Structures are given as structure tokens and as C-alpha cells.
CSV table of C-alpha atoms and ligand atoms in Angstrom, one decimal:
chain,number,residue,atom,x,y,z
A,271,MET,CA,30.2,68.8,89.8
A,272,LYS,CA,32.3,72.4,89.6
A,273,ILE,CA,34.4,73.1,92.3
A,274,LEU,CA,34.9,77.0,92.6
A,275,LYS,CA,37.6,78.3,94.8
A,276,PHE,CA,37.5,82.4,96.1
A,277,GLY,CA,40.6,83.6,97.3
A,278,GLY,CA,40.9,86.4,100.1
A,279,THR,CA,40.6,89.4,97.7
A,280,SER,CA,37.3,87.8,96.2
A,281,MET,CA,36.0,87.7,100.0
A,282,ALA,CA,37.5,91.1,101.2
A,283,SER,CA,34.3,93.0,101.8
A,284,ALA,CA,30.6,92.9,101.8
A,285,GLU,CA,30.3,94.1,98.1
A,286,CYS,CA,32.9,91.5,97.0
A,287,ILE,CA,31.3,88.5,98.9
A,288,LEU,CA,27.8,89.7,97.1
A,289,ARG,CA,29.8,89.3,93.9
A,290,VAL,CA,30.8,85.6,94.9
A,291,ALA,CA,27.4,84.8,95.9
A,292,LYS,CA,26.1,86.1,92.3
A,293,ILE,CA,28.7,83.6,90.5
A,294,ILE,CA,27.7,80.7,92.8
A,295,HIS,CA,24.2,81.4,91.8
A,296,ASP,CA,25.1,81.5,88.1
A,297,THR,CA,27.1,78.4,88.1
A,298,LEU,CA,24.4,76.4,89.9
A,299,ALA,CA,22.1,77.5,87.1
A,300,THR,CA,24.3,75.1,85.0
A,301,GLY,CA,24.6,72.3,87.4
A,302,PRO,CA,26.0,71.0,90.8
A,303,ALA,CA,28.6,73.0,92.5
A,304,ALA,CA,30.4,73.5,95.5
A,305,ALA,CA,32.7,76.4,96.8
A,306,VAL,CA,35.7,76.7,98.7
A,307,VAL,CA,36.7,80.0,100.3
A,308,SER,CA,39.7,81.7,101.8
A,309,ALA,CA,39.7,84.1,104.8
A,310,MET,CA,38.8,87.7,104.0
A,311,SER,CA,41.9,89.2,102.7
A,312,GLY,CA,44.6,90.1,105.3
A,313,ILE,CA,43.1,88.2,107.9
A,314,THR,CA,45.6,85.5,107.9
A,315,ASP,CA,48.5,87.8,107.8
A,316,GLU,CA,46.9,89.6,110.9
A,317,LEU,CA,46.2,86.3,112.8
A,318,ILE,CA,49.8,85.5,112.6
A,319,ARG,CA,50.8,88.7,113.6
A,320,LEU,CA,48.5,88.4,116.6
A,321,GLY,CA,49.9,85.0,117.5
A,322,ASP,CA,53.4,86.7,117.7
A,323,SER,CA,52.0,89.7,119.4
A,324,ALA,CA,50.3,87.3,122.1
A,325,ALA,CA,53.4,85.3,122.6
A,326,ARG,CA,55.5,88.3,123.4
A,327,GLY,CA,52.7,89.3,125.8
A,328,GLU,CA,51.4,92.2,124.0
A,329,ASP,CA,47.8,93.3,124.3
A,330,THR,CA,45.8,92.0,121.3
A,331,LEU,CA,42.1,92.7,122.6
A,332,GLU,CA,41.7,95.9,120.4
A,333,ARG,CA,43.0,94.2,117.1
A,334,VAL,CA,40.8,91.0,117.8
A,335,GLU,CA,38.0,93.6,118.3
A,336,ALA,CA,38.6,94.7,114.7
A,337,ILE,CA,38.7,91.5,113.2
A,338,ARG,CA,35.1,90.8,114.8
A,339,ARG,CA,33.9,94.4,113.3
A,340,ARG,CA,34.8,93.9,110.1
A,341,HIS,CA,32.8,90.4,109.8
A,342,LEU,CA,30.1,92.0,111.6
A,343,GLU,CA,30.0,95.0,109.3
A,344,ALA,CA,30.1,92.8,106.4
A,345,ALA,CA,27.2,90.6,108.0
A,346,GLU,CA,25.1,93.6,108.7
A,347,GLU,CA,25.2,94.5,104.8
A,348,LEU,CA,24.7,90.9,103.4
A,349,LEU,CA,22.4,89.0,106.0
A,350,THR,CA,18.5,89.5,106.8
A,351,GLY,CA,16.1,87.8,109.0
A,352,GLU,CA,17.0,84.9,111.2
A,353,GLU,CA,20.6,84.6,109.6
A,354,VAL,CA,21.6,87.8,111.4
A,355,ALA,CA,21.4,86.1,114.9
A,356,PHE,CA,22.4,82.6,113.4
A,357,VAL,CA,25.7,83.9,112.2
A,358,ALA,CA,26.2,86.1,115.0
A,359,THR,CA,26.3,83.0,117.6
A,360,HIS,CA,28.8,81.3,115.6
A,361,ARG,CA,30.9,84.4,115.1
A,362,ASP,CA,31.0,85.0,118.6
A,363,GLU,CA,31.8,81.4,119.4
A,364,THR,CA,34.7,81.5,116.8
A,365,MET,CA,36.0,84.9,118.3
A,366,GLU,CA,35.8,83.7,122.0
A,367,GLU,CA,37.8,81.0,120.9
A,368,LEU,CA,40.3,83.0,119.2
A,369,GLY,CA,40.7,84.8,122.4
A,370,ARG,CA,41.3,81.9,124.4
A,371,LEU,CA,44.1,80.7,122.0
A,372,LEU,CA,45.5,83.9,122.0
A,373,GLN,CA,45.5,84.2,126.0
A,374,GLY,CA,46.9,80.7,126.0
A,375,ALA,CA,50.0,81.9,123.7
A,376,SER,CA,50.4,84.9,126.0
A,377,LEU,CA,50.5,82.7,129.3
A,378,VAL,CA,52.9,80.4,128.0
A,379,GLY,CA,55.0,83.1,126.1
A,380,GLU,CA,55.0,81.2,123.0
A,381,CYS,CA,52.7,80.7,119.9
A,382,SER,CA,53.4,77.0,118.9
A,383,PRO,CA,52.8,75.8,115.1
A,384,ARG,CA,49.9,73.7,116.6
A,385,THR,CA,48.3,77.0,118.2
A,386,ARG,CA,49.2,78.9,115.2
A,387,ASP,CA,47.3,76.9,112.7
A,388,ARG,CA,44.2,76.7,115.1
A,389,ILE,CA,44.5,80.6,115.3
A,390,LEU,CA,44.6,80.7,111.4
A,391,SER,CA,41.7,78.4,111.2
A,392,CYS,CA,39.3,81.1,112.5
A,393,GLY,CA,39.8,83.1,109.2
A,394,GLU,CA,38.1,80.7,107.1
A,395,ARG,CA,35.4,79.6,109.4
A,396,LEU,CA,34.2,83.1,109.6
A,397,SER,CA,34.3,83.9,105.8
A,398,ALA,CA,32.9,80.4,104.9
A,399,ARG,CA,29.8,81.0,107.3
A,400,LEU,CA,29.4,84.3,106.1
A,401,LEU,CA,29.0,83.4,102.8
A,402,ALA,CA,26.9,80.4,103.1
A,403,ALA,CA,24.4,82.6,105.2
A,404,SER,CA,24.5,85.5,102.3
A,405,LEU,CA,23.5,82.6,99.7
A,406,ARG,CA,20.6,81.6,101.7
A,407,CYS,CA,19.5,85.3,102.1
A,408,LEU,CA,19.4,85.5,98.3
A,409,GLY,CA,17.4,82.7,98.2
A,410,THR,CA,20.2,80.0,97.3
A,411,PRO,CA,20.3,76.8,99.3
A,412,ALA,CA,23.6,76.6,100.7
A,413,GLU,CA,25.6,75.1,103.7
A,414,PHE,CA,28.5,76.1,105.8
A,415,CYS,CA,31.0,73.0,105.7
A,416,ASP,CA,34.0,73.0,108.1
A,417,ALA,CA,36.7,71.2,106.0
A,418,ARG,CA,38.1,69.6,109.4
A,419,ASP,CA,35.3,66.9,108.6
A,420,LEU,CA,36.5,66.1,105.4
A,421,ILE,CA,40.4,66.6,105.0
A,422,VAL,CA,42.7,64.5,106.9
A,423,THR,CA,46.4,65.2,107.2
A,424,ASP,CA,49.3,64.4,109.5
A,425,GLU,CA,50.4,67.1,111.9
A,426,ALA,CA,53.1,68.9,110.0
A,427,PHE,CA,51.6,72.2,111.0
A,428,GLY,CA,51.7,75.0,108.6
A,429,ASN,CA,52.2,72.6,105.6
A,430,ALA,CA,50.3,69.3,106.3
A,431,ALA,CA,50.4,66.5,104.1
A,432,VAL,CA,47.2,65.0,103.1
A,433,ASP,CA,45.8,61.5,103.4
A,434,MET,CA,44.3,61.2,100.2
A,435,GLU,CA,42.6,57.9,100.7
A,436,THR,CA,40.7,58.7,103.8
A,437,THR,CA,40.0,62.3,102.6
A,438,GLY,CA,38.5,61.0,99.4
A,439,ASP,CA,36.2,58.6,101.5
A,440,ARG,CA,35.3,61.2,103.6
A,441,VAL,CA,34.2,63.8,101.1
A,442,ARG,CA,32.5,61.2,98.9
A,443,ARG,CA,30.4,60.4,101.9
A,444,HIS,CA,29.5,64.1,102.6
A,445,PHE,CA,28.8,65.0,99.3
A,446,GLY,CA,26.6,62.0,98.6
A,447,GLY,CA,24.3,63.0,101.5
A,448,ALA,CA,24.4,66.7,100.7
A,449,GLY,CA,21.4,68.5,99.3
A,450,ALA,CA,22.5,72.2,99.2
A,451,CYS,CA,25.5,74.0,98.0
A,452,GLN,CA,28.4,73.1,100.1
A,453,ILE,CA,30.5,76.4,101.1
A,454,VAL,CA,33.7,74.7,102.5
A,455,THR,CA,36.3,76.3,104.4
A,456,GLY,CA,39.8,76.2,102.6
A,457,PHE,CA,43.2,75.8,104.0
A,458,ILE,CA,42.3,73.8,107.2
A,459,ALA,CA,42.1,70.2,107.9
A,460,THR,CA,42.1,67.7,110.9
A,461,GLY,CA,45.0,65.9,112.3
A,462,PRO,CA,45.2,62.4,113.8
A,463,SER,CA,45.3,63.9,117.4
A,464,GLY,CA,42.3,66.3,116.5
A,465,ALA,CA,44.4,69.0,115.8
A,466,THR,CA,43.7,71.6,113.2
A,467,PRO,CA,46.6,71.6,110.6
A,468,THR,CA,46.7,74.0,107.7
A,469,LEU,CA,47.7,73.2,104.2
A,470,GLY,CA,50.3,75.9,103.7
A,471,ARG,CA,49.9,79.6,102.7
A,472,GLY,CA,47.6,79.8,99.7
A,473,GLY,CA,46.2,76.4,100.5
A,474,SER,CA,42.7,77.0,99.7
A,475,ALA,CA,43.2,76.5,96.1
A,476,TYR,CA,44.7,73.0,97.2
A,477,THR,CA,41.5,72.4,99.2
A,478,ALA,CA,39.5,72.9,96.2
A,479,SER,CA,41.6,70.5,94.2
A,480,ILE,CA,41.6,67.7,96.5
A,481,LEU,CA,37.8,68.1,96.8
A,482,GLY,CA,37.7,68.4,92.8
A,483,ALA,CA,39.6,64.8,92.6
A,484,ALA,CA,37.6,63.2,95.6
A,485,LEU,CA,34.4,63.8,93.4
A,486,SER,CA,36.1,63.7,90.0
A,487,ALA,CA,34.7,67.2,89.2
A,488,GLU,CA,34.1,68.1,85.8
A,489,ARG,CA,36.3,71.4,86.6
A,490,ILE,CA,37.9,73.4,89.3
A,491,GLU,CA,37.8,77.2,89.0
A,492,ILE,CA,40.1,79.5,91.0
A,493,TRP,CA,38.4,82.7,91.2
A,494,THR,CA,40.9,85.8,92.0
A,495,ASP,CA,41.2,89.3,91.5
A,496,VAL,CA,43.3,89.2,88.1
A,497,ASP,CA,42.1,88.0,84.5
A,498,GLY,CA,43.6,84.5,85.0
A,499,VAL,CA,47.5,83.5,85.0
A,500,MET,CA,49.1,86.7,83.2
A,501,SER,CA,52.4,86.8,81.5
A,502,ALA,CA,54.0,88.3,84.3
A,503,ASP,CA,53.1,89.5,87.7
A,504,PRO,CA,50.9,92.5,86.7
A,505,ARG,CA,52.1,94.5,89.8
A,506,ILE,CA,55.5,94.6,88.3
A,507,VAL,CA,54.9,94.4,84.4
A,508,PRO,CA,51.6,96.6,83.8
A,509,GLY,CA,51.5,95.4,80.3
A,510,ALA,CA,51.4,92.1,81.2
A,511,PHE,CA,48.3,90.2,79.3
A,512,SER,CA,46.2,87.3,80.5
A,513,LEU,CA,47.0,83.6,79.0
A,514,SER,CA,44.0,81.8,77.4
A,515,ALA,CA,45.5,78.3,78.0
A,516,LEU,CA,48.6,76.8,80.1
A,517,SER,CA,49.5,73.3,80.5
A,518,TYR,CA,50.0,72.1,83.9
A,519,ALA,CA,53.8,71.8,83.5
A,520,GLU,CA,54.0,75.4,82.7
A,521,LEU,CA,51.9,76.3,85.6
A,522,MET,CA,53.7,74.4,87.8
A,523,GLU,CA,57.0,76.3,87.0
A,524,LEU,CA,55.1,79.5,86.9
A,525,SER,CA,54.1,79.0,90.7
A,526,HIS,CA,57.2,77.4,91.7
A,527,PHE,CA,58.7,80.6,90.9
A,528,GLY,CA,56.3,83.1,92.8
A,529,ALA,CA,53.3,83.4,90.6
A,530,LYS,CA,51.2,83.8,93.3
A,531,VAL,CA,47.9,82.9,91.6
A,532,VAL,CA,47.8,79.3,92.3
A,533,TYR,CA,49.6,77.4,95.4
A,534,PRO,CA,51.7,74.5,93.7
A,535,PRO,CA,50.7,71.5,95.4
A,536,THR,CA,46.9,72.4,94.0
A,537,LEU,CA,48.1,70.8,90.6
A,538,ARG,CA,48.6,67.6,91.8
A,539,PRO,CA,45.2,66.1,92.3
A,540,ALA,CA,43.8,67.9,89.5
A,541,ARG,CA,46.6,66.6,86.9
A,542,ALA,CA,46.5,62.9,88.0
A,543,LEU,CA,42.7,63.2,86.8
A,544,GLU,CA,43.2,65.5,84.2
A,545,ILE,CA,40.5,67.9,85.7
A,546,PRO,CA,40.8,71.2,84.0
A,547,LEU,CA,41.7,73.9,86.3
A,548,VAL,CA,40.4,77.5,85.4
A,549,ILE,CA,41.6,80.5,86.5
A,550,ARG,CA,39.2,83.4,86.6
A,551,ASN,CA,38.4,86.9,87.8
A,552,THR,CA,35.8,87.5,90.3
A,553,PHE,CA,35.9,91.2,89.3
A,554,ASN,CA,35.2,90.3,85.5
A,555,PRO,CA,33.3,87.1,85.6
A,556,SER,CA,32.3,87.4,81.9
A,557,PHE,CA,35.9,86.9,81.0
A,558,ALA,CA,37.1,83.4,80.3
A,559,GLY,CA,40.5,83.4,82.2
A,560,THR,CA,42.9,80.7,81.7
A,561,SER,CA,42.4,77.2,81.3
A,562,VAL,CA,44.8,74.8,82.6
A,563,VAL,CA,44.8,71.4,80.9
A,564,GLU,CA,47.6,68.6,80.0
A,565,HIS,CA,48.2,69.5,76.7
A,566,ILE,CA,47.4,72.9,74.8
A,567,LYS,CA,47.4,73.5,71.2
A,568,PRO,CA,50.7,75.0,70.0
A,569,ASN,CA,50.5,78.7,69.0
A,570,GLY,CA,53.8,79.8,68.0
A,571,LYS,CA,54.6,81.3,71.3
A,572,HIS,CA,57.4,79.4,73.0
A,573,VAL,CA,57.7,81.5,76.1
A,574,ARG,CA,54.3,81.7,77.8
A,575,GLY,CA,55.1,83.5,80.9
A,576,ILE,CA,58.0,85.1,83.3
A,577,SER,CA,57.6,84.8,87.0
A,578,SER,CA,59.9,85.9,89.9
A,579,VAL,CA,60.6,85.3,93.8
A,580,ASN,CA,61.6,88.8,94.9
A,581,GLU,CA,63.6,87.9,97.9
A,582,VAL,CA,66.0,84.8,98.1
A,583,ALA,CA,69.6,84.2,99.5
A,584,LEU,CA,72.2,82.7,97.8
A,585,LEU,CA,74.5,80.2,99.4
A,586,ARG,CA,77.7,78.7,97.9
A,587,LEU,CA,80.0,75.7,98.8
A,588,GLU,CA,83.0,75.9,97.5
A,589,GLY,CA,86.4,73.9,97.7
A,590,ASP,CA,89.5,72.2,95.5
A,591,GLY,CA,88.6,69.1,97.7
A,592,MET,CA,85.2,68.9,95.9
A,593,VAL,CA,86.4,68.5,92.3
A,594,GLY,CA,86.0,64.9,91.1
A,595,VAL,CA,84.7,63.6,94.4
A,596,PRO,CA,81.3,62.0,93.8
A,597,GLY,CA,78.4,62.3,96.3
A,598,ILE,CA,79.3,65.9,97.2
A,599,ALA,CA,75.9,67.4,95.9
A,600,SER,CA,73.9,64.5,97.5
A,601,ARG,CA,75.4,65.0,100.7
A,602,LEU,CA,74.7,68.7,100.5
A,603,PHE,CA,71.1,68.3,99.2
A,604,GLY,CA,70.5,65.5,101.6
A,605,VAL,CA,71.2,67.3,104.8
A,606,LEU,CA,69.0,70.4,103.6
A,607,ALA,CA,66.3,67.7,103.2
A,608,ARG,CA,66.6,66.4,106.5
A,609,TRP,CA,66.4,69.7,108.0
A,610,ASP,CA,63.5,70.3,105.7
A,611,ILE,CA,64.8,73.1,104.1
A,612,SER,CA,63.5,73.7,100.5
A,613,VAL,CA,65.9,74.7,97.8
A,614,ILE,CA,64.5,76.9,95.1
A,615,LEU,CA,67.2,76.8,92.7
A,616,ILE,CA,70.3,75.1,92.0
A,617,SER,CA,73.4,75.9,89.8
A,618,GLN,CA,76.6,74.0,89.6
A,619,ALA,CA,79.8,74.9,87.4
A,620,SER,CA,81.2,72.2,85.2
A,621,SER,CA,84.2,72.4,87.3
A,622,GLU,CA,82.5,71.0,90.1
A,623,HIS,CA,84.6,73.4,92.1
A,624,SER,CA,81.5,75.3,93.8
A,625,ILE,CA,77.9,74.5,94.0
A,626,CYS,CA,75.6,77.5,94.1
A,627,PHE,CA,71.7,77.4,95.2
A,628,ALA,CA,69.1,79.6,96.6
A,629,VAL,CA,66.7,79.3,99.5
A,630,GLU,CA,64.3,81.7,101.2
A,631,PRO,CA,66.0,84.3,103.4
A,632,GLY,CA,64.1,82.9,106.4
A,633,VAL,CA,66.1,79.5,106.6
A,634,VAL,CA,69.8,80.8,106.1
A,635,ASP,CA,71.0,80.7,109.4
A,636,GLU,CA,69.6,77.0,109.7
A,637,ALA,CA,71.0,75.8,106.1
A,638,GLN,CA,74.4,77.4,107.1
A,639,ARG,CA,74.6,75.4,110.5
A,640,ALA,CA,73.3,72.2,108.4
A,641,ILE,CA,75.7,72.4,105.9
A,642,ASP,CA,78.8,73.4,107.9
A,643,GLY,CA,77.9,70.4,110.4
A,644,GLU,CA,77.5,67.8,107.4
A,645,PHE,CA,80.9,68.8,106.0
A,646,GLU,CA,83.0,69.5,109.2
A,647,LEU,CA,85.7,67.0,108.5
A,648,GLU,CA,86.4,68.3,105.1
A,649,ARG,CA,86.5,71.8,106.3
A,650,GLY,CA,88.9,70.7,109.0
A,651,ALA,CA,91.0,69.2,106.2
A,652,GLY,CA,90.5,72.4,104.2
A,653,TYR,CA,89.0,70.5,101.4
A,654,VAL,CA,85.7,72.5,101.6
A,655,GLU,CA,85.3,76.2,102.4
A,656,PRO,CA,82.8,77.2,105.0
A,657,VAL,CA,79.6,78.0,103.3
A,658,VAL,CA,79.2,81.5,101.7
A,659,VAL,CA,76.0,83.5,102.1
A,660,GLU,CA,74.7,86.3,100.0
A,661,ARG,CA,71.5,88.1,100.6
A,662,ASP,CA,69.0,90.4,98.7
A,663,PHE,CA,68.6,88.5,95.4
A,664,SER,CA,65.9,87.8,93.2
A,665,ILE,CA,64.8,84.9,91.1
A,666,ILE,CA,63.5,85.1,87.5
A,667,ALA,CA,62.1,82.2,85.7
A,668,VAL,CA,61.2,82.1,82.0
A,669,VAL,CA,58.8,79.7,81.3
A,670,GLY,CA,57.2,77.8,78.2
A,671,GLU,CA,56.7,74.1,77.5
A,672,THR,CA,57.8,74.2,73.9
A,673,MET,CA,61.0,76.2,74.5
A,674,CYS,CA,63.0,73.2,74.6
A,675,ARG,CA,62.9,72.5,70.9
A,676,ILE,CA,63.8,76.2,70.1
A,677,PRO,CA,67.5,77.5,69.8
A,678,GLY,CA,68.4,81.1,71.1
A,679,ILE,CA,65.7,81.5,73.6
A,680,ALA,CA,68.4,81.9,76.5
A,681,GLY,CA,70.4,84.2,73.9
A,682,ARG,CA,67.6,86.5,73.8
A,683,VAL,CA,66.9,86.5,77.5
A,684,PHE,CA,70.5,87.5,78.6
A,685,SER,CA,71.5,89.6,75.6
A,686,ALA,CA,68.3,91.9,76.4
A,687,LEU,CA,69.6,91.7,80.2
A,688,GLY,CA,72.9,92.6,79.2
A,689,ASN,CA,72.2,95.4,77.0
A,690,ARG,CA,70.3,97.0,79.9
A,691,GLY,CA,73.6,96.6,82.1
A,692,ILE,CA,71.8,93.9,84.5
A,693,ASN,CA,74.2,91.6,85.9
A,694,ILE,CA,73.3,87.9,86.3
A,695,ARG,CA,74.7,86.1,89.3
A,696,ALA,CA,73.6,82.4,88.7
A,697,ILE,CA,71.8,80.7,85.8
A,698,ALA,CA,69.8,77.2,86.0
A,699,GLN,CA,67.9,75.4,83.3
A,700,GLY,CA,65.6,72.5,84.5
A,701,SER,CA,66.4,69.4,82.9
A,702,SER,CA,62.9,69.5,81.4
A,703,GLU,CA,63.8,72.7,79.8
A,704,PHE,CA,60.4,74.0,80.5
A,705,ASN,CA,62.1,76.9,82.1
A,706,ILE,CA,65.3,79.1,82.3
A,707,SER,CA,65.8,80.9,85.7
A,708,PHE,CA,68.4,83.1,86.7
A,709,VAL,CA,69.5,85.1,89.9
A,710,VAL,CA,69.9,89.1,90.0
A,711,SER,CA,70.3,91.6,92.5
A,712,GLN,CA,67.2,92.3,94.2
A,713,ASP,CA,67.4,96.0,93.3
A,714,ASP,CA,67.3,94.7,89.6
A,715,HIS,CA,64.2,92.7,90.2
A,716,GLY,CA,61.6,94.9,88.6
A,717,GLU,CA,63.7,96.1,85.8
A,718,ALA,CA,64.8,92.7,84.9
A,719,VAL,CA,61.3,91.1,84.7
A,720,LEU,CA,60.2,94.2,82.8
A,721,THR,CA,63.3,93.5,80.0
A,722,VAL,CA,62.8,90.2,79.4
A,723,HIS,CA,58.9,90.5,79.1
A,724,ASP,CA,59.7,93.3,76.7
A,725,ALA,CA,61.9,90.8,74.7
A,726,PHE,CA,59.6,88.3,74.2
A,727,PHE,CA,56.3,90.2,74.3
A,728,SER,CA,56.6,93.7,73.2
A,729,ALA,CA,54.7,93.2,69.7
A,730,ALA,CA,51.1,93.0,70.4
A,731,PRO,CA,49.8,89.4,71.8
A,732,ASP,CA,48.7,87.0,69.5
A,733,ALA,CA,45.2,85.9,69.1
A,734,ASP,CA,45.6,83.4,72.2
A,735,ALA,CA,46.6,85.8,74.8
A,736,VAL,CA,44.4,88.6,75.4
A,737,ARG,CA,45.4,92.0,76.8
A,738,ALA,CA,44.2,92.4,80.5
A,739,GLY,CA,42.0,94.8,81.9
A,740,GLY,CA,38.1,94.8,81.8
B,1080,ADP,P1,43.7,85.4,96.1
B,1080,ADP,O1,43.2,86.3,97.1
B,1080,ADP,O2,42.7,85.3,95.0
B,1080,ADP,O3,44.1,84.5,96.7
B,1080,ADP,P2,46.4,86.1,95.5
B,1080,ADP,O4,46.8,87.5,96.0
B,1080,ADP,O5,46.7,85.3,96.4
B,1080,ADP,O6,44.8,86.2,95.2
B,1080,ADP,O7,47.1,85.8,94.0
B,1080,ADP,C1,46.5,86.8,93.1
B,1080,ADP,C2,47.7,87.6,92.8
B,1080,ADP,O8,48.9,87.2,92.1
B,1080,ADP,C3,47.3,88.7,91.6
B,1080,ADP,O9,46.6,89.8,92.2
B,1080,ADP,C4,48.7,89.1,91.1
B,1080,ADP,O10,49.0,90.3,91.8
B,1080,ADP,C5,49.5,87.9,91.6
B,1080,ADP,N1,50.3,87.3,90.7
B,1080,ADP,C6,51.8,87.2,90.7
B,1080,ADP,N2,52.1,86.6,89.2
B,1080,ADP,C7,51.2,86.4,88.6
B,1080,ADP,C8,50.7,85.9,87.2
B,1080,ADP,N3,51.9,85.4,86.4
B,1080,ADP,N4,49.6,86.0,86.8
B,1080,ADP,C9,48.5,86.5,87.5
B,1080,ADP,N5,48.6,87.0,88.8
B,1080,ADP,C10,50.1,87.0,89.4
B,1081,LIG,N1,43.9,82.2,104.0
B,1081,LIG,C1,45.0,81.2,103.8
B,1081,LIG,C2,46.3,82.2,103.0
B,1081,LIG,O1,46.0,83.4,103.2
B,1081,LIG,C3,44.7,80.3,102.7
B,1081,LIG,C4,44.5,80.9,101.3
B,1081,LIG,O2,43.9,82.1,101.0
B,1081,LIG,O3,44.4,80.3,100.2
B,1081,LIG,O4,47.0,81.8,102.8
B,1082,MG,MG1,45.8,83.6,97.8
């Protein structure tokens, strides 16, 4: 069994969906396969905005109609015969549900996380039905599958945790009895009370990995709009090239620091069973893409890729009373964990006088309240200063599994940046030494990524790395 996941960009229009259908058709010729799909590109973002607009009491009718029209137009191009009416009935039902949910949010003046997730589920439900019907119109037996029948989670809306055991049983039972190719909605799940939690932004790839693990799939293919995982975000580095192979650990580091191709939790289920993940390009299907496995053959390249998070805030806890006092870091990160605030990077000077860390800009106020509360007594006594917040920074990570054995990599990164006059605000190196990450001002973000990419990859890529574009 192969599990194929198609992201929003692969589902963007009738023309794209036709490409997807062709890829699925060709894959089925080589053995059993199932597909997991995202909502059409931009739909999830628009649904989030619609929920917020409704909560503010704004009129959303026209924008809902635009979503309906976009799916209708794609259906008109793709579907024939009885599929037209069949899909229309389901589309109308889903759109009515969306309308009711927005009306509810408007009435109570709030779009709760529970309601928001339910609203978001409409995107994947619309796109998966459309693809399943398109395949049938092309003569490929295919069946829509609502992942809420398979994937069981808690009700941490927006980022639900999966009950792997129950889910595995349900998936195996469902697939055991399925004849046609299953077209599964990504991203959505079912909670204990019957709610519809989502798995986090980009979560469709995670859905694919969960199914792949439950079915001990031979491989999981993530189909997107670029030639696999690239040496850097191609939107920042036009000369970025596609990597033919990566280890799970390397992809984990790259995706933690912003390489958007694969949502980080995706790696866990696949890695546990060593199921290869292959990242491929829907718009260049003959290209082999990037294979992600446990161990890759050394190819002399110690730096594999560079990724970055464009917008972070830096927080700093300082104080003379912190020096030599054990447990400060544990209390600091403990309170952040209790508040459910995720820390992207940590750096501590060896003097212990200050601890600096980076978080997403949206959680700064919460983090500040949490920390100032935790250290209230110490602040009162003057041992610890109020937490200092600075905004508009970017994090850049240089990643490679074999970097740890090679001296001088950090030197090369920082001298290249120094030569360009780019100031570095904080540095962190994971103990795994799979990555060196550093913080620069957001204004320097693009130039810093280009500079580091140039420092390691300015020569022609070796045989293991193929120039992108095709
Ligand atoms: P999808 O619609 O398939 O889910 P996304 O837009 O979510 O696609 O993710 C793919 C995008 O991730 C690419 O178009 C690319 O711009 C971006 N990206 C960022 N870093 C990388 C990287 N290192 N390799 C490949 N793509 C990257
Ligand atoms: N549609 C969801 C999102 O945009 C899930 C996904 O595309 O993977 O985040
Ligand atoms: Mg995506």
C-alpha cells in the first residue's frame, strides 16, 4: 500500500485536480494506494478569516458564496453524468453547514476553537469529494472517506493529539473492507464528544503518515508544488536545489525551523516504522523528489539545508540572582510549558546571568505574564529583572546530520555573515549538533539566508543534489 498526500497547491483548480487524478491513476497501476488531500489552496486561511468576521458580526454571505462558486466551477470542469448531481448535493449540504456555523459564531459574537475547527473541516470535505468523483469520471474506482470516521483524537482544538491505538484499529478495519481507492480528508479528526478537532496547520501530511503507519504502508508520498525538499526555501533562494535524500532527523530539524513542505509531527509515525517519506512535485511528476529515510549514504556534503522562521520575538530573563542558582531554567521553561507556549530556540550565556529564547510573536504577551508571575518574588527582591521582549527577529537554521563531525562549520556560517555586515543576536546549537541556529533582525532575514546558502552551496551541487526547475 502506498499513501499519497496532495497539498492545497496540488488541489488548487480543476486543472490541478486533473493532474492529481492522473498521478493516482498511474500509482494504482503499480499496486494499491490511497490518497489524502488538503483543502483547495487558500480555503483554510479564508475559513479562518470567515470565522473571525462572523464573530465580529460582519456579513459573510458573499465570501461563502465565493467558496461555493470556486468548488462548483471546478466540479463543472471535472465531472460528468450522475457525478455532477451527486457532488452538488454533498456540496450544498457542506455549504449549508458552514453557513449555520458562521451564523452561530455571529450570534454569540465568538468563534470558539471548537467551532473554528468544525468550520475548517468543510475545506477538506469539499476537496476530497471532488477528487473522488473526478477519479470515478475518469474510470478509476474511488471512494470519498471522511477521516472523522478513522482518526480519533482528544479535543485540543487546533492541535489535537491522536489516539494511535484506536485510530490504527479503525483504519485497518476500514481499509480491510474497502475495494475502491480511498480518497481521505486530511487534517480533520473526531473527538470523544463527537466534535471535529484538527491536527494543526499543514496537518494533512500528518494524516497521511498516521494512515501509512496503521497500514504498514510501503511508502508515504507527499505531493506538493516544488521538486521535493530544497536546500532552502526557493522563494528566498532562487538558486536552491532539490535534495535527493535526507534522514528523518534532518527533515525534522529543517521543518522545525520553517521548511513548510512537511508538518513536523508527520515524521513520527513514519519514522517509528521506518516507512520512507518521499516528497514529490505534482507539477513535475517524472522527477523522483526527495526520499526521507533513517540513514542516508554520506555524500561529502555536511550541510544539507537551510531553513528559517521569518518572524519571531526574543525574550530575555536576566538578573544577578540567577547566577549559580539551580532550577531557574527549569522553572522558566516549566511555566511556559504549563501555559502551552512553545519555545522555538533557547540560548544561555555560560555566565548564567541571562537566558534568551524565541517564541512566535502571537504568544509574547502570554509568555511575559507567565514568566513575570513565576518570578514575582525574585523580581520583588531584585534578583531577577522583568522579562525583556524584543520583536521583529528571524531564526535561521543550518542543518546536516554529519555536521557534528566536522570542525569549522560554525566558523564558516558566522564569518560569511560577518563579511556581509549582518549582526547576529543569539546563537544556539542543538546538543545533537544536527543544526546551528541563529537569530538576526527580520530586515536581514533574506540576505542572511542567501549568504549562508552561498557559503555552502555556491559551487555546482554534487551528484546527490539536482538543480530545481522542470
Ligand atoms: P502544499 O500546498 O503542498 O501543502 P505548502 O505551500 O504548504 O504546499 O508547502 C510547500 C512550500 O514550502 C513550497 O512551495 C516552498 O515555497 C516552501 N518551502 C519552504 N522551505 C522549503 C524547503 N526547504 N524545501 C521545499 N519547499 C520549501
Ligand atoms: N488545509 C489545512 C491547512 O491549510 C491542512 C493542510 O493543508 O495540510 O493547514
Ligand atoms: Mg501545506
